[in-house]
mmCIF file of C-alpha atoms in Angstrom:
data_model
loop_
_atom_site.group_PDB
_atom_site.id
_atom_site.type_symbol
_atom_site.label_atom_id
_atom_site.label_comp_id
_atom_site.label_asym_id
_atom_site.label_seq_id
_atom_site.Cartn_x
_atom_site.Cartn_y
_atom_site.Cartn_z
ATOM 1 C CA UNK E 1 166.185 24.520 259.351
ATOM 2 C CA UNK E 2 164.484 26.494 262.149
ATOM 3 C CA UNK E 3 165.708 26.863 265.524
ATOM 4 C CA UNK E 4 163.120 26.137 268.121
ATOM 5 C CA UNK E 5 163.831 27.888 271.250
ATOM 6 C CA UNK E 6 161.682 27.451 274.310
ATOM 7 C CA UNK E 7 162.112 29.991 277.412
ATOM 8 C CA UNK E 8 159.925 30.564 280.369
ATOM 9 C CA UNK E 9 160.331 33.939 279.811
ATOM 10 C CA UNK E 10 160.310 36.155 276.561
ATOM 11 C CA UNK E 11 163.843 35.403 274.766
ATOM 12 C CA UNK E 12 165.927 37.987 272.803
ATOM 13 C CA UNK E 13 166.466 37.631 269.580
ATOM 14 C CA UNK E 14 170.007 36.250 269.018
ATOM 15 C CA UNK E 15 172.515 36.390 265.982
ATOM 16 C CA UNK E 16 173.305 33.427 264.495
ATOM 17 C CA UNK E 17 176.307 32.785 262.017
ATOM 18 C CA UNK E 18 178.074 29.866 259.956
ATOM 19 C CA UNK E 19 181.227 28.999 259.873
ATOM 20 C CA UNK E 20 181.565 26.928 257.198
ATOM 21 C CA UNK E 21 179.411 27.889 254.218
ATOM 22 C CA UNK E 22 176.962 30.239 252.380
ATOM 23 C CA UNK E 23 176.252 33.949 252.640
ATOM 24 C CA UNK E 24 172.659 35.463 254.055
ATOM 25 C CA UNK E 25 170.357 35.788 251.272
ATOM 26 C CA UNK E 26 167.645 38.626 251.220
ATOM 27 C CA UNK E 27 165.218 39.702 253.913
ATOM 28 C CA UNK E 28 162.085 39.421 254.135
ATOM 29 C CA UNK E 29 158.711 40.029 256.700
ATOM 30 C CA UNK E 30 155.752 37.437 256.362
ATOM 31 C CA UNK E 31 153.177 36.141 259.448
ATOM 32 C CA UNK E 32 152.642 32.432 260.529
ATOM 33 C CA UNK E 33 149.879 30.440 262.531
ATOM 34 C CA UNK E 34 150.332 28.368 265.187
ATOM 35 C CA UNK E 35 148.077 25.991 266.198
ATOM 36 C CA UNK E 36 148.403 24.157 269.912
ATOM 37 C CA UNK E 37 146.092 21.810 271.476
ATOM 38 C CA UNK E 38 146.594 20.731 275.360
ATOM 39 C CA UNK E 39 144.576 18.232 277.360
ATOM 40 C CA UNK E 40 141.680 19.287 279.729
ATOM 41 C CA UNK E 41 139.346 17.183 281.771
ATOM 42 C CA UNK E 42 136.388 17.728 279.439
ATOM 43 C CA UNK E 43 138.763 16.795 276.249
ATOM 44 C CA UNK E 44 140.757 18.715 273.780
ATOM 45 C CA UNK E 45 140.629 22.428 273.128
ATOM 46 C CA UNK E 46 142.425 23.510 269.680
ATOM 47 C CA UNK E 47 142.839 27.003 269.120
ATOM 48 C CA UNK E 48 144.684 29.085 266.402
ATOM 49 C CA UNK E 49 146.553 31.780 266.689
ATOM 50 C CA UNK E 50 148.141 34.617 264.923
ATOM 51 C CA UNK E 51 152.005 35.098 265.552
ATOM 52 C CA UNK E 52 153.972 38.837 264.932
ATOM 53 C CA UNK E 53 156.057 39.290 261.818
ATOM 54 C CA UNK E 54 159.175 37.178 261.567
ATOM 55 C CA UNK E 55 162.634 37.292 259.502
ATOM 56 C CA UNK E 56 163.023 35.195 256.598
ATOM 57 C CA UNK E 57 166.210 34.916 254.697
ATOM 58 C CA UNK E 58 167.202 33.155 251.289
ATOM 59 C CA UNK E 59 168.688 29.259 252.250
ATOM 60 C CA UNK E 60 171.910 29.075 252.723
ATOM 61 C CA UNK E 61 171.542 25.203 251.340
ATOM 62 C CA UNK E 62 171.079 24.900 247.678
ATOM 63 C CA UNK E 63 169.287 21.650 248.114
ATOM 64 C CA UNK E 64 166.946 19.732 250.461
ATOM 65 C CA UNK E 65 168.042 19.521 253.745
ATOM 66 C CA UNK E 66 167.590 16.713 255.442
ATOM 67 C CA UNK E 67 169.465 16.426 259.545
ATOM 68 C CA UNK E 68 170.370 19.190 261.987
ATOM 69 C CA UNK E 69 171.887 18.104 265.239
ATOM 70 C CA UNK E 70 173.285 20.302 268.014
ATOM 71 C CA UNK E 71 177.179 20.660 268.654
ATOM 72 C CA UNK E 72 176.989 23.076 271.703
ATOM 73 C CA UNK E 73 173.592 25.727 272.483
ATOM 74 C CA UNK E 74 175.323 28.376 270.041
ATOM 75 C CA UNK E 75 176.368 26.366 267.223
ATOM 76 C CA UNK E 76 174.465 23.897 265.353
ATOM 77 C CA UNK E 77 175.487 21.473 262.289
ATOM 78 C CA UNK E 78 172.787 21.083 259.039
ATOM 79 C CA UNK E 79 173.035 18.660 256.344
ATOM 80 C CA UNK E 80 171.541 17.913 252.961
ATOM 81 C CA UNK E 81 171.148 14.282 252.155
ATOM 82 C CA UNK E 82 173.704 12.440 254.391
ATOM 83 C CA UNK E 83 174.020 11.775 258.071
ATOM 84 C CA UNK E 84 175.573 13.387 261.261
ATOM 85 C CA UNK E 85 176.533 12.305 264.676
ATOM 86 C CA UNK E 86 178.007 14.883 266.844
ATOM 87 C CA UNK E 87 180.844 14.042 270.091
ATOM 88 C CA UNK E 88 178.287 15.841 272.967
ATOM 89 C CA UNK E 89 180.018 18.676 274.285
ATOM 90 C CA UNK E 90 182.669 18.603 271.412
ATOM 91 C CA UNK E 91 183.690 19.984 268.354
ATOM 92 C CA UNK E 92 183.804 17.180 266.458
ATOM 93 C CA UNK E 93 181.164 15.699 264.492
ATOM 94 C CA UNK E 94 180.456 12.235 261.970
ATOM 95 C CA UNK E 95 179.009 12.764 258.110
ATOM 96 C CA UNK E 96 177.678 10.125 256.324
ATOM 97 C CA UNK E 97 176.843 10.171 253.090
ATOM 98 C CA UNK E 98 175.298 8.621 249.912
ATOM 99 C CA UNK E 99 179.140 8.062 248.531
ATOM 100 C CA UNK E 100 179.037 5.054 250.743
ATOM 101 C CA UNK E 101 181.746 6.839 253.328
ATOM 102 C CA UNK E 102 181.309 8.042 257.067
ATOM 103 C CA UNK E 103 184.136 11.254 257.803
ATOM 104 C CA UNK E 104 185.077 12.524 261.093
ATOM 105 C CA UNK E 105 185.376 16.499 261.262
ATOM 106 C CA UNK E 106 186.675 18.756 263.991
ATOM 107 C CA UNK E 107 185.631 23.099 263.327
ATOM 108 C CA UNK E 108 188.528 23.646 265.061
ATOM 109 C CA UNK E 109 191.242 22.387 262.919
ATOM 110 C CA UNK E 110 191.045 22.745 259.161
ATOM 111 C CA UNK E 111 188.282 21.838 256.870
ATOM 112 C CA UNK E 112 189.469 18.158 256.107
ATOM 113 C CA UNK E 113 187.885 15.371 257.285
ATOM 114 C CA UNK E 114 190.149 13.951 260.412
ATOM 115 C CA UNK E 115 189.867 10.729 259.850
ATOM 116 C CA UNK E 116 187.941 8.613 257.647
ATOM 117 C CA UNK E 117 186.091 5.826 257.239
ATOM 118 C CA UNK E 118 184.968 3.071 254.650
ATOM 119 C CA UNK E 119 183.197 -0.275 254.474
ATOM 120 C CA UNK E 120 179.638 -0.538 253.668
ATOM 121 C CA UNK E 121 178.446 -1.194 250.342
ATOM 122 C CA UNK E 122 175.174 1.003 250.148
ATOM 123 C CA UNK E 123 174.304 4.616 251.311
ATOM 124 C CA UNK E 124 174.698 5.237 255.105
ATOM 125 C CA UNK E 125 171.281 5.983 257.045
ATOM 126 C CA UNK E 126 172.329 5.845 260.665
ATOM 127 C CA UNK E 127 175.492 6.605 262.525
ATOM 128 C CA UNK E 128 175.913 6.868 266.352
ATOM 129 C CA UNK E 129 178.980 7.311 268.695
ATOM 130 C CA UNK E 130 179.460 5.277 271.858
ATOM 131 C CA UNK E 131 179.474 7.243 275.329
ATOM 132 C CA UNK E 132 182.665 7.209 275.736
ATOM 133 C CA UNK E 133 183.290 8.678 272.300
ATOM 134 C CA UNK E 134 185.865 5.963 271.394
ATOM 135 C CA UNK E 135 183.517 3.730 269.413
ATOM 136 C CA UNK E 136 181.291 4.172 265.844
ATOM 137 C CA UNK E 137 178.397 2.499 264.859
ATOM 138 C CA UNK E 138 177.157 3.235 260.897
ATOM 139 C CA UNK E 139 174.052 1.399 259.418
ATOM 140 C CA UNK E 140 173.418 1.125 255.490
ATOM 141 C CA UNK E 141 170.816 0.079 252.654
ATOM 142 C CA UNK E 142 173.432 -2.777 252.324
ATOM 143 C CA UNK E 143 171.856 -4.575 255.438
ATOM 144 C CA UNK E 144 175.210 -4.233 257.631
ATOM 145 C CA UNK E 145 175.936 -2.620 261.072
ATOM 146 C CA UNK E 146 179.912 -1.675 261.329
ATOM 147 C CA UNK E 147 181.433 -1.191 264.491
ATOM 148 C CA UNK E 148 184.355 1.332 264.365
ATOM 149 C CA UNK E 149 187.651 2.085 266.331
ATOM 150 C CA UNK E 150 187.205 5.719 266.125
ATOM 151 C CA UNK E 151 190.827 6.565 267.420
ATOM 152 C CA UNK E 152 192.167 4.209 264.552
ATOM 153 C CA UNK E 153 189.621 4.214 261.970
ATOM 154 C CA UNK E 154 189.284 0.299 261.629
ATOM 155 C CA UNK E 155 186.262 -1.702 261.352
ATOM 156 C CA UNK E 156 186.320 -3.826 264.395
ATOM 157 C CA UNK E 157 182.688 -5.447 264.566
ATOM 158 C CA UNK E 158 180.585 -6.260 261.298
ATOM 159 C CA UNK E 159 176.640 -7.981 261.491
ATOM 160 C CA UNK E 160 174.359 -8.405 258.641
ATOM 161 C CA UNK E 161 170.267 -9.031 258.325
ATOM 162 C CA UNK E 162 168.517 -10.081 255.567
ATOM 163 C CA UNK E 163 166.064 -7.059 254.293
ATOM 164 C CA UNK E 164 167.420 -4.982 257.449
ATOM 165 C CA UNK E 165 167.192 -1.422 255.817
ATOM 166 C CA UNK E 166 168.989 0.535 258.757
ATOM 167 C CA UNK E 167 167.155 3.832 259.134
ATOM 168 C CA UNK E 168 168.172 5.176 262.387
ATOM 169 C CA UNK E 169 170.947 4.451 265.280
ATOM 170 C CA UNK E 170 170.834 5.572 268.872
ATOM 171 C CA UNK E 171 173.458 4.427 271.602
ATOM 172 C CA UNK E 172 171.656 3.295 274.637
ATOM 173 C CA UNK E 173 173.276 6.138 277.339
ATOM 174 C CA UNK E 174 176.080 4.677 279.412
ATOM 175 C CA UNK E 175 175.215 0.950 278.222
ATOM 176 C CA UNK E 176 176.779 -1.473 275.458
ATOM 177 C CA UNK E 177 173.542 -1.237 273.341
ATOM 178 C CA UNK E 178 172.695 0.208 270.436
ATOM 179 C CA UNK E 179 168.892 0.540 269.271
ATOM 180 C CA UNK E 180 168.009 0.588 265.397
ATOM 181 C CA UNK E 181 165.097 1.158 262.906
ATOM 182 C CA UNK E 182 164.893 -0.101 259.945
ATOM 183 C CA UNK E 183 162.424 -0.019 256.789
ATOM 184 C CA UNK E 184 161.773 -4.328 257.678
ATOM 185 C CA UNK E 185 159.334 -2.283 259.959
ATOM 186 C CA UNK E 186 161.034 -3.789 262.948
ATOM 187 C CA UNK E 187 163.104 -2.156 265.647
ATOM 188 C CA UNK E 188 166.559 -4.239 266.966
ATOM 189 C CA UNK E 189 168.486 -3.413 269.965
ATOM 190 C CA UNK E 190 172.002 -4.608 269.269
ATOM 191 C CA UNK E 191 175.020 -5.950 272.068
ATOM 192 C CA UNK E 192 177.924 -3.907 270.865
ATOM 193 C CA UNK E 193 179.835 -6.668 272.442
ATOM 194 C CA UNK E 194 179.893 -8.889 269.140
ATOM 195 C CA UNK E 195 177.363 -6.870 267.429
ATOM 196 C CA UNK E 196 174.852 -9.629 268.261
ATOM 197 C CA UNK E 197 170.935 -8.738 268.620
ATOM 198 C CA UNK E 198 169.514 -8.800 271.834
ATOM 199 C CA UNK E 199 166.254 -7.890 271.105
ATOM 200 C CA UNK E 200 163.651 -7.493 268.685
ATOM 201 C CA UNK E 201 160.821 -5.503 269.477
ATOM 202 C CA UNK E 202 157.356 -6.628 267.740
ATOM 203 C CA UNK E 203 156.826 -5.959 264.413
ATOM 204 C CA UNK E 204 155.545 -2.499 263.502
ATOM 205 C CA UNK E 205 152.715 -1.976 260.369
ATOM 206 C CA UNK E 206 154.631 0.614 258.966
ATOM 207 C CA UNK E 207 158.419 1.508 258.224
ATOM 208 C CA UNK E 208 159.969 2.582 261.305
ATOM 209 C CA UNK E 209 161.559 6.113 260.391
ATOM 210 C CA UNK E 210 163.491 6.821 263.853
ATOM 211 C CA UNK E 211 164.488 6.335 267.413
ATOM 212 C CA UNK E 212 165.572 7.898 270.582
ATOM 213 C CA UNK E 213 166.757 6.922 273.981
ATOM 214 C CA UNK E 214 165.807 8.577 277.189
ATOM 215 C CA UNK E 215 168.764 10.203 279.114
ATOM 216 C CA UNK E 216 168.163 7.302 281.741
ATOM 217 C CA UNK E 217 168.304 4.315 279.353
ATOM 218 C CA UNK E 218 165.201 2.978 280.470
ATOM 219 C CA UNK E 219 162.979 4.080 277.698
ATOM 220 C CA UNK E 220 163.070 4.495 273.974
ATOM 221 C CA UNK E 221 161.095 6.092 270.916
ATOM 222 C CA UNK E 222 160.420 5.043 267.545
ATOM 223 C CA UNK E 223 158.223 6.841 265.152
ATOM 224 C CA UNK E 224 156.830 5.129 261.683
ATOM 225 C CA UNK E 225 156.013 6.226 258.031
ATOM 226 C CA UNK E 226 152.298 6.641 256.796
ATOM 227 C CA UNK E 227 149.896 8.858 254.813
ATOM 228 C CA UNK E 228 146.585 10.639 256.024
ATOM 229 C CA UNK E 229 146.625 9.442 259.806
ATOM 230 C CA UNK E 230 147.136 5.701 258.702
ATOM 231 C CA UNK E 231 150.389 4.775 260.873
ATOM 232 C CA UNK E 232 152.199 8.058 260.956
ATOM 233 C CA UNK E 233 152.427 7.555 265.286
ATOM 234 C CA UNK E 234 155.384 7.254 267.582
ATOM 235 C CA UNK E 235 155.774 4.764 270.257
ATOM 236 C CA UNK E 236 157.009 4.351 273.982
ATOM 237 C CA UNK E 237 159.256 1.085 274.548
ATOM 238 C CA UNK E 238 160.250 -0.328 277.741
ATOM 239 C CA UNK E 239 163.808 -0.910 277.474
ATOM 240 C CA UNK E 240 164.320 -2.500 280.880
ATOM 241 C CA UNK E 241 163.304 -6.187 281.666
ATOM 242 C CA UNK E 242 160.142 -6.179 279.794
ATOM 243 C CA UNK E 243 161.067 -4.548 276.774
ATOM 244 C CA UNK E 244 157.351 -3.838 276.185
ATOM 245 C CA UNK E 245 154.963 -0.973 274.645
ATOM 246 C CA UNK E 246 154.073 1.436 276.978
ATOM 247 C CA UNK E 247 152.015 4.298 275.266
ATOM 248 C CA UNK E 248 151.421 5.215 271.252
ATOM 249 C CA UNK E 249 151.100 9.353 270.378
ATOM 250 C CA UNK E 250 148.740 9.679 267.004
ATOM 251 C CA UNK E 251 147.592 12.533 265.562
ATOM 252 C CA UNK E 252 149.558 13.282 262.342
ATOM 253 C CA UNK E 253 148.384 12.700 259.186
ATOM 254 C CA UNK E 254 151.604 12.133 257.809
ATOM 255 C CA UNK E 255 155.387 10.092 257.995
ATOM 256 C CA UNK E 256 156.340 11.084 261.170
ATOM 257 C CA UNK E 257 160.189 11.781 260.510
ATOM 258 C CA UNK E 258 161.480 12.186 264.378
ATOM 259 C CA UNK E 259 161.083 11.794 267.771
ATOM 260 C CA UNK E 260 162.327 12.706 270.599
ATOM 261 C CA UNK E 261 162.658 13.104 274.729
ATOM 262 C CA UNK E 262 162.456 16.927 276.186
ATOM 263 C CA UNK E 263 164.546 17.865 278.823
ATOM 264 C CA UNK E 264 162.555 18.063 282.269
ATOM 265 C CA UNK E 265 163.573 22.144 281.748
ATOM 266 C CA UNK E 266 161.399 22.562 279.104
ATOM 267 C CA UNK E 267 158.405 20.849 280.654
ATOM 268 C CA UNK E 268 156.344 20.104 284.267
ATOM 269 C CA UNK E 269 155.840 16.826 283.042
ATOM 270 C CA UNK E 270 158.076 14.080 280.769
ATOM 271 C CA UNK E 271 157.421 14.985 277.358
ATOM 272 C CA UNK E 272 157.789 13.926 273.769
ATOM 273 C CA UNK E 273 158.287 15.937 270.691
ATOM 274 C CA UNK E 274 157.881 14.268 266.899
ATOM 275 C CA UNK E 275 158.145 16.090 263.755
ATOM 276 C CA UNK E 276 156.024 14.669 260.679
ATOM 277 C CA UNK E 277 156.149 15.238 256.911
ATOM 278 C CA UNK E 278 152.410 17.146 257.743
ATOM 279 C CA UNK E 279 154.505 20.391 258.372
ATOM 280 C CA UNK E 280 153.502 20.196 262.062
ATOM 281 C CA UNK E 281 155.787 19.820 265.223
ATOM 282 C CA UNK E 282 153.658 18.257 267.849
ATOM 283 C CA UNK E 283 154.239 17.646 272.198
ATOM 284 C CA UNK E 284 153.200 15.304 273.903
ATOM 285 C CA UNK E 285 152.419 13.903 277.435
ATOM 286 C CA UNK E 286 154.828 10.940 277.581
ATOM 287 C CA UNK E 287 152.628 9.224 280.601
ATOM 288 C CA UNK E 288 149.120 9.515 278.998
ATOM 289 C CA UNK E 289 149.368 9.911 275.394
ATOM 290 C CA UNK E 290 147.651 13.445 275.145
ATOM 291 C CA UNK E 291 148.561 16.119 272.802
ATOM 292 C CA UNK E 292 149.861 18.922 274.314
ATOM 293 C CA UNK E 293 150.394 21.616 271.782
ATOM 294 C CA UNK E 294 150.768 21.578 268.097
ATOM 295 C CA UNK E 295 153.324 23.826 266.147
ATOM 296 C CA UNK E 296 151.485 24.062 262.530
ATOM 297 C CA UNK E 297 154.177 25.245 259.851
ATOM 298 C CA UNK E 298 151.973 25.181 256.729
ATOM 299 C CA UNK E 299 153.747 25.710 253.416
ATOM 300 C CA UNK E 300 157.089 24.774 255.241
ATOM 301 C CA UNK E 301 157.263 21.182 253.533
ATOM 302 C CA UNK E 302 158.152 17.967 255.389
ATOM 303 C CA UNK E 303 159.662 18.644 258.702
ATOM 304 C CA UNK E 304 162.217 15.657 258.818
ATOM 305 C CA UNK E 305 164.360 16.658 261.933
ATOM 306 C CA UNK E 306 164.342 17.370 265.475
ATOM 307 C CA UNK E 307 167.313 18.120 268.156
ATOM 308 C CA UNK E 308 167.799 19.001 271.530
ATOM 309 C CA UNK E 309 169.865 22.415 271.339
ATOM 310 C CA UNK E 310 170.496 23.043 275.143
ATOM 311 C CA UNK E 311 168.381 22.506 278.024
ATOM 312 C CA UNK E 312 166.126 25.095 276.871
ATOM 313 C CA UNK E 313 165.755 24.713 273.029
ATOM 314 C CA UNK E 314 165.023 22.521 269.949
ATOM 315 C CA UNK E 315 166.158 22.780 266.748
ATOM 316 C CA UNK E 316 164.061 21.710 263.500
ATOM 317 C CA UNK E 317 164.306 21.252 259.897
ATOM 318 C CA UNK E 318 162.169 22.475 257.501
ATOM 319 C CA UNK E 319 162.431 21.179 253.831
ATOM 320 C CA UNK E 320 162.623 25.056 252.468
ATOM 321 C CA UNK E 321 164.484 26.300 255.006
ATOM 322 C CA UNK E 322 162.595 29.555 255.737
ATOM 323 C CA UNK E 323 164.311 31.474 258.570
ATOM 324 C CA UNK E 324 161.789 32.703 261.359
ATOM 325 C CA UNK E 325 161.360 34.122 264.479
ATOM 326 C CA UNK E 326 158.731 34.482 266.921
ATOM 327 C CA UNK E 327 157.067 33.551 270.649
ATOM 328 C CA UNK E 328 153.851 31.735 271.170
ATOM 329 C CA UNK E 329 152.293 30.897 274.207
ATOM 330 C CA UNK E 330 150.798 27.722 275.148
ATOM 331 C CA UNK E 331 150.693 24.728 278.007
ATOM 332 C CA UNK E 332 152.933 26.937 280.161
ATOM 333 C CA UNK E 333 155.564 27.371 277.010
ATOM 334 C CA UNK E 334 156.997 30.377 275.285
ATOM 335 C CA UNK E 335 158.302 29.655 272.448
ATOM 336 C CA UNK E 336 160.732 31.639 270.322
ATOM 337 C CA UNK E 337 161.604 30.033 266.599
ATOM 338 C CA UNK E 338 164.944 31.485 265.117
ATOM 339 C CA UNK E 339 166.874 30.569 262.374
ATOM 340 C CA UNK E 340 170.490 30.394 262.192
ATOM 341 C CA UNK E 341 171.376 32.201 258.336
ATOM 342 C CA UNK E 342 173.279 28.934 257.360
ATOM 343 C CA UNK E 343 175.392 26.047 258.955
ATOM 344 C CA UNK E 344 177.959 23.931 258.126
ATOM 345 C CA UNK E 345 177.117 20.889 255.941
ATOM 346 C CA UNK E 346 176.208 17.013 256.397
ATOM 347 C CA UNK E 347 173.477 15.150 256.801
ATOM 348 C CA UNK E 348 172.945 12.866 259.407
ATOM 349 C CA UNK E 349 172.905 14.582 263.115
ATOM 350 C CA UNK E 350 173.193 12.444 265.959
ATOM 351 C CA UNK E 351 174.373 14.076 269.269
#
């Protein structure tokens, strides 16, 4: 996992430490490229760059790891092959895993699950928490939604679709829906009230890999599955009225494995970040379309995770969890990658 931080000025380098599991391995120095590309009136420029030494320790995860979401800007939660959804501004936090069952934690009580919770069938993929923090929604291979009472653990709500291989869930900020990927290559925005679908969104080419909401409700993300540059693009959706397409970002060559909104601190203009299995993080004007830089990790292995840390950082996953550090400029950016030495386990993030 590699923690992207983004300053307008240089950043210090920070210690990072884990509550819950593994020890810092050994130390080493190595260099990286970077590669950014930003949008000019005469076209593209791409340029490469050489970065200074950064700090790479041993991972603190013995296997692959797969989710990293944010709990607060100093502490961050990382998980292997399951599922997380974090309370915003809390310290509790939702793992969901391939035993079929969705646990509640809190790091500041003991190291039990608080509560926990079991119904589907299949592995969970998606989990999201309402915005008021009193309602669950979990999404399996088994084709189900549930709809959970999170102060009593009980399944209140339950909806099934044929071949509906839930991939993602995001809760639609300060509304009663819920948006949805799933590997049917479609993309479902579901009434909480009932569970009932109130949309589908046109079907995609490829498997639909993720979603995210803007902080205003009024626009979504979705990003699809694909191999050299055939699908492998995210995609704007309307969520108001017209629930239409409003702009498509290509330029990986690879399953892109997340998307997601910037805050307007980390940018001049709205902006969208996706992460792809082609080792690259990439930005992106969200009006036009253009690429605005390109964060080349080569030899990292399948970035499958993005967050929003704070209002002034990202954090990402990287399949062999290399711990770096460094700033690059580019498109008005600094950008300073660190890596936390370990964090506590799960595996799907949601915030």
């Amino acid at each position: 996992m590699l923690l992207l931080r983004c300053h307008l000025k240089r950043a210090l380098p920070q210690k990072v430490s884990c509550r819950f599991c593994a020890v810092m391995g050994k130390l080493q120095s190595k260099f990286k490229h970077s590669t950014y590309k930003y949008s000019r009136p005469d076209g593209f420029i791409e340029e490469k760059i050489q970065t200074k030494a950064f700090q790479e320790y041993s991972p603190a995860h013995v296997d692959t790891v797969s989710v990293v979401a944010a709990l607060n800007s100093d502490l961050c939660v990382s998980g292997g092959k399951d599922k997380i959804a974090c309370i915003y501004k809390s310290s509790q936090f939702f793992s969901a895993s391939r035993d079929k069952m969705v646990m509640m934690w809190d790091l500041q009580s003991s190291s039990q699950p608080r509560q926990q919770f079991s119904g589907h069938t299949m592995v969970v993929t998606g989990l999201t928490v309402s915005p008021d923090s009193s309602q669950l929604c979990t999404g399996s291979r088994d084709n189900t939604l549930l709809l959970w009472d999170v102060g009593t653990g009980q399944c209140a709500e339950r909806a099934s679709v044929s071949r509906n291989l839930v991939t993602h869930l995001c809760w639609v900020p300060r509304e009663h829906y819920i948006l949805q990927t799933s590997e049917d290559k479609t993309i479902r925005l579901w009434d909480s009230r009932g569970l009932q679908v109130a949309h589908t969104f046109p079907t995609q080419q490829h498997i639909q890999t993720y979603c995210e909401v803007s902080e205003d409700g009024h626009k979504c993300v979705s990003c699809s599955s694909g191999f050299e540059g055939e699908g492998c693009e995210a995609t704007l959706w309307d969520l108001r009225q017209t629930r239409s397409r409003i702009c498509e970002y290509r330029g990986h060559f690879q399953t892109v494995a997340s998307c997601i909104f910037l805050p307007r601190a980390l940018a001049s203009m709205p902006a969208i970040a996706t992460s792809s299995h082609d080792c690259k993080v990439k930005i992106w004007n969200q009006d036009t379309g253009a690429c605005l830089f390109t964060l080349s990790l080569d030899g990292s292995g399948p970035l499958t995770s993005l967050a929003v840390a704070d209002s002034v950082s990202l954090l990402c996953r990287n399949k062999c969890y290399a711990s770096l550090r460094f700033s690059l400029r580019a498109c008005s950016f600094t950008f300073t990658l660190l890596e936390p030495s370990c964090c506590s386990e799960a595996s799907t993030l949601e915030r």
